[in-house]
Amino acid sequence: MGNNKYKILVIEDEDNIASFIRTNLEINNYQVICAGTCEMGLRMFSSHHPDLVVLDLGLPDRDGLEFIQEIRKSEAIPIIVLSARTSENEKVFALDLGANDYITKPFGTEELLARIRAVLRSNRHCSELGSIPGGRFQLKDMVIDYDKRQVTIKGNEIDLTQTEYNIVAYLSEHAGKVLTYASIIQAIWGYSDYGSTKKLQVNMKNIRKKMGVTPGERRYIINELGVGYRMMEE
Ligand code: CA
């Protein structure tokens, strides 16, 4: 038994947080291995081949960001970063270095499990949903038909511009995952210049308005302040 369990490497120097994560993941049928330093994490990564890494950024020997850089030279294994509430720049930096998502401390079991499930799932799908013929995405009463390039809510078509549609489709292909401003801009426009973030924000404001979402409301697309946007998932 245990062979088909996902193996998760937790790199965290605070014992109480590490054991909180271990206990909750083991209850939920994950296999867990723990490391308290970056060096130990790198060693365990190469010897145990985990399916996913939960990484604290504030480690005693080296910055967790260095772990991401090191791993991303050769491995696409999903990494979820644990970060302090106030460090928006750190989160953006970690995501742009190749982390798949982040969790803000302090966090609860449900959030931890939801992030892990989402990251493992999107890693399996390889984000090719939009390129499959007949592909559809559904989130509550919203449906995206990728062939028709059409978004409907309660069966009514939402009149989006090409750019607005591209943004919605891109976010949906990574549903559950936060995408940084820079990564969305790169995917939609292919380049970024001064004012790109503003351009993205204006498009997003129009998208939300057309979808009937009021400012500040967490529906369909969540604005992760200072970091980027996240399409919710069912
Ligand atoms: Ca720490």
JSON list of N, CA, C and O in Angstrom, two decimals, residues 1 17-18 26 49 57 68 71 104 106 112 117 120-121 127 137 150 188 218 231 234:
[
{"chain": "A", "resi": 1, "resn": "MET", "atom": "N", "xyz": [0.83, -1.20, 0.00]},
{"chain": "A", "resi": 1, "resn": "MET", "atom": "CA", "xyz": [0.00, 0.00, 0.00]},
{"chain": "A", "resi": 1, "resn": "MET", "atom": "C", "xyz": [0.86, 1.24, 0.00]},
{"chain": "A", "resi": 1, "resn": "MET", "atom": "O", "xyz": [2.03, 1.21, 0.35]},
{"chain": "A", "resi": 17, "resn": "ILE", "atom": "N", "xyz": [4.42, 24.38, 12.05]},
{"chain": "A", "resi": 17, "resn": "ILE", "atom": "CA", "xyz": [3.78, 24.48, 10.73]},
{"chain": "A", "resi": 17, "resn": "ILE", "atom": "C", "xyz": [4.02, 23.20, 9.93]},
{"chain": "A", "resi": 17, "resn": "ILE", "atom": "O", "xyz": [3.10, 22.64, 9.33]},
{"chain": "A", "resi": 18, "resn": "ALA", "atom": "N", "xyz": [5.26, 22.70, 9.98]},
{"chain": "A", "resi": 18, "resn": "ALA", "atom": "CA", "xyz": [5.59, 21.46, 9.25]},
{"chain": "A", "resi": 18, "resn": "ALA", "atom": "C", "xyz": [4.73, 20.30, 9.74]},
{"chain": "A", "resi": 18, "resn": "ALA", "atom": "O", "xyz": [4.20, 19.53, 8.93]},
{"chain": "A", "resi": 26, "resn": "GLU", "atom": "N", "xyz": [-1.39, 13.75, 5.57]},
{"chain": "A", "resi": 26, "resn": "GLU", "atom": "CA", "xyz": [-1.43, 12.30, 5.77]},
{"chain": "A", "resi": 26, "resn": "GLU", "atom": "C", "xyz": [-2.86, 11.80, 5.98]},
{"chain": "A", "resi": 26, "resn": "GLU", "atom": "O", "xyz": [-3.25, 10.77, 5.44]},
{"chain": "A", "resi": 49, "resn": "HIS", "atom": "N", "xyz": [12.16, 12.05, -5.37]},
{"chain": "A", "resi": 49, "resn": "HIS", "atom": "CA", "xyz": [11.30, 12.35, -6.53]},
{"chain": "A", "resi": 49, "resn": "HIS", "atom": "C", "xyz": [9.84, 12.62, -6.15]},
{"chain": "A", "resi": 49, "resn": "HIS", "atom": "O", "xyz": [8.95, 11.87, -6.53]},
{"chain": "A", "resi": 57, "resn": "LEU", "atom": "N", "xyz": [9.43, 30.16, 2.11]},
{"chain": "A", "resi": 57, "resn": "LEU", "atom": "CA", "xyz": [10.48, 30.99, 1.50]},
{"chain": "A", "resi": 57, "resn": "LEU", "atom": "C", "xyz": [11.53, 31.42, 2.52]},
{"chain": "A", "resi": 57, "resn": "LEU", "atom": "O", "xyz": [12.68, 31.66, 2.17]},
{"chain": "A", "resi": 68, "resn": "ILE", "atom": "N", "xyz": [13.61, 27.28, -5.87]},
{"chain": "A", "resi": 68, "resn": "ILE", "atom": "CA", "xyz": [12.81, 27.30, -7.11]},
{"chain": "A", "resi": 68, "resn": "ILE", "atom": "C", "xyz": [13.73, 27.40, -8.32]},
{"chain": "A", "resi": 68, "resn": "ILE", "atom": "O", "xyz": [13.60, 26.65, -9.29]},
{"chain": "A", "resi": 71, "resn": "ILE", "atom": "N", "xyz": [15.57, 24.07, -8.93]},
{"chain": "A", "resi": 71, "resn": "ILE", "atom": "CA", "xyz": [14.70, 23.00, -9.43]},
{"chain": "A", "resi": 71, "resn": "ILE", "atom": "C", "xyz": [14.25, 23.27, -10.85]},
{"chain": "A", "resi": 71, "resn": "ILE", "atom": "O", "xyz": [14.21, 22.36, -11.68]},
{"chain": "A", "resi": 104, "resn": "THR", "atom": "N", "xyz": [-0.83, 32.04, 1.63]},
{"chain": "A", "resi": 104, "resn": "THR", "atom": "CA", "xyz": [-0.42, 33.06, 2.58]},
{"chain": "A", "resi": 104, "resn": "THR", "atom": "C", "xyz": [-0.58, 32.55, 4.01]},
{"chain": "A", "resi": 104, "resn": "THR", "atom": "O", "xyz": [-1.62, 32.01, 4.36]},
{"chain": "A", "resi": 106, "resn": "PRO", "atom": "N", "xyz": [-1.15, 33.10, 8.00]},
{"chain": "A", "resi": 106, "resn": "PRO", "atom": "CA", "xyz": [-1.51, 31.74, 8.40]},
{"chain": "A", "resi": 106, "resn": "PRO", "atom": "C", "xyz": [-2.58, 31.19, 7.47]},
{"chain": "A", "resi": 106, "resn": "PRO", "atom": "O", "xyz": [-3.36, 31.95, 6.90]},
{"chain": "A", "resi": 112, "resn": "LEU", "atom": "N", "xyz": [-5.14, 24.77, 2.06]},
{"chain": "A", "resi": 112, "resn": "LEU", "atom": "CA", "xyz": [-3.97, 23.97, 1.70]},
{"chain": "A", "resi": 112, "resn": "LEU", "atom": "C", "xyz": [-4.35, 22.83, 0.75]},
{"chain": "A", "resi": 112, "resn": "LEU", "atom": "O", "xyz": [-3.74, 22.64, -0.31]},
{"chain": "A", "resi": 117, "resn": "ARG", "atom": "N", "xyz": [-4.75, 20.20, -4.60]},
{"chain": "A", "resi": 117, "resn": "ARG", "atom": "CA", "xyz": [-5.58, 19.51, -5.61]},
{"chain": "A", "resi": 117, "resn": "ARG", "atom": "C", "xyz": [-5.53, 20.26, -6.94]},
{"chain": "A", "resi": 117, "resn": "ARG", "atom": "O", "xyz": [-5.36, 19.66, -7.99]},
{"chain": "A", "resi": 120, "resn": "LEU", "atom": "N", "xyz": [-2.06, 19.89, -8.66]},
{"chain": "A", "resi": 120, "resn": "LEU", "atom": "CA", "xyz": [-1.85, 18.54, -9.20]},
{"chain": "A", "resi": 120, "resn": "LEU", "atom": "C", "xyz": [-2.73, 18.31, -10.43]},
{"chain": "A", "resi": 120, "resn": "LEU", "atom": "O", "xyz": [-2.30, 17.72, -11.40]},
{"chain": "A", "resi": 121, "resn": "ARG", "atom": "N", "xyz": [-3.95, 18.82, -10.38]},
{"chain": "A", "resi": 121, "resn": "ARG", "atom": "CA", "xyz": [-4.88, 18.65, -11.49]},
{"chain": "A", "resi": 121, "resn": "ARG", "atom": "C", "xyz": [-4.40, 19.41, -12.72]},
{"chain": "A", "resi": 121, "resn": "ARG", "atom": "O", "xyz": [-4.36, 18.86, -13.81]},
{"chain": "A", "resi": 127, "resn": "SER", "atom": "N", "xyz": [-2.77, 22.17, -19.14]},
{"chain": "A", "resi": 127, "resn": "SER", "atom": "CA", "xyz": [-3.37, 23.41, -19.65]},
{"chain": "A", "resi": 127, "resn": "SER", "atom": "C", "xyz": [-3.66, 23.38, -21.13]},
{"chain": "A", "resi": 127, "resn": "SER", "atom": "O", "xyz": [-3.50, 24.38, -21.81]},
{"chain": "A", "resi": 137, "resn": "PHE", "atom": "N", "xyz": [-15.44, 24.88, -20.87]},
{"chain": "A", "resi": 137, "resn": "PHE", "atom": "CA", "xyz": [-15.10, 25.12, -19.47]},
{"chain": "A", "resi": 137, "resn": "PHE", "atom": "C", "xyz": [-16.37, 25.58, -18.79]},
{"chain": "A", "resi": 137, "resn": "PHE", "atom": "O", "xyz": [-17.08, 26.44, -19.31]},
{"chain": "A", "resi": 150, "resn": "GLN", "atom": "N", "xyz": [-16.72, 31.71, -27.33]},
{"chain": "A", "resi": 150, "resn": "GLN", "atom": "CA", "xyz": [-17.92, 32.34, -26.80]},
{"chain": "A", "resi": 150, "resn": "GLN", "atom": "C", "xyz": [-18.05, 32.07, -25.30]},
{"chain": "A", "resi": 150, "resn": "GLN", "atom": "O", "xyz": [-17.78, 30.97, -24.84]},
{"chain": "A", "resi": 188, "resn": "ILE", "atom": "N", "xyz": [-1.06, 37.21, -23.49]},
{"chain": "A", "resi": 188, "resn": "ILE", "atom": "CA", "xyz": [-2.08, 37.88, -24.31]},
{"chain": "A", "resi": 188, "resn": "ILE", "atom": "C", "xyz": [-1.45, 38.78, -25.36]},
{"chain": "A", "resi": 188, "resn": "ILE", "atom": "O", "xyz": [-1.85, 38.77, -26.52]},
{"chain": "A", "resi": 218, "resn": "ARG", "atom": "N", "xyz": [-16.14, 38.48, -5.17]},
{"chain": "A", "resi": 218, "resn": "ARG", "atom": "CA", "xyz": [-15.31, 37.33, -5.56]},
{"chain": "A", "resi": 218, "resn": "ARG", "atom": "C", "xyz": [-16.14, 36.33, -6.34]},
{"chain": "A", "resi": 218, "resn": "ARG", "atom": "O", "xyz": [-16.62, 35.36, -5.78]},
{"chain": "A", "resi": 231, "resn": "MET", "atom": "N", "xyz": [-8.85, 32.55, -11.92]},
{"chain": "A", "resi": 231, "resn": "MET", "atom": "CA", "xyz": [-10.18, 32.07, -12.25]},
{"chain": "A", "resi": 231, "resn": "MET", "atom": "C", "xyz": [-10.56, 31.03, -11.21]},
{"chain": "A", "resi": 231, "resn": "MET", "atom": "O", "xyz": [-9.77, 30.13, -10.91]},
{"chain": "A", "resi": 234, "resn": "GLU", "atom": "N", "xyz": [-14.87, 25.04, -10.17]},
{"chain": "A", "resi": 234, "resn": "GLU", "atom": "CA", "xyz": [-16.11, 24.48, -9.64]},
{"chain": "A", "resi": 234, "resn": "GLU", "atom": "C", "xyz": [-15.91, 23.90, -8.25]},
{"chain": "A", "resi": 234, "resn": "GLU", "atom": "O", "xyz": [-14.95, 23.19, -8.03]}
]
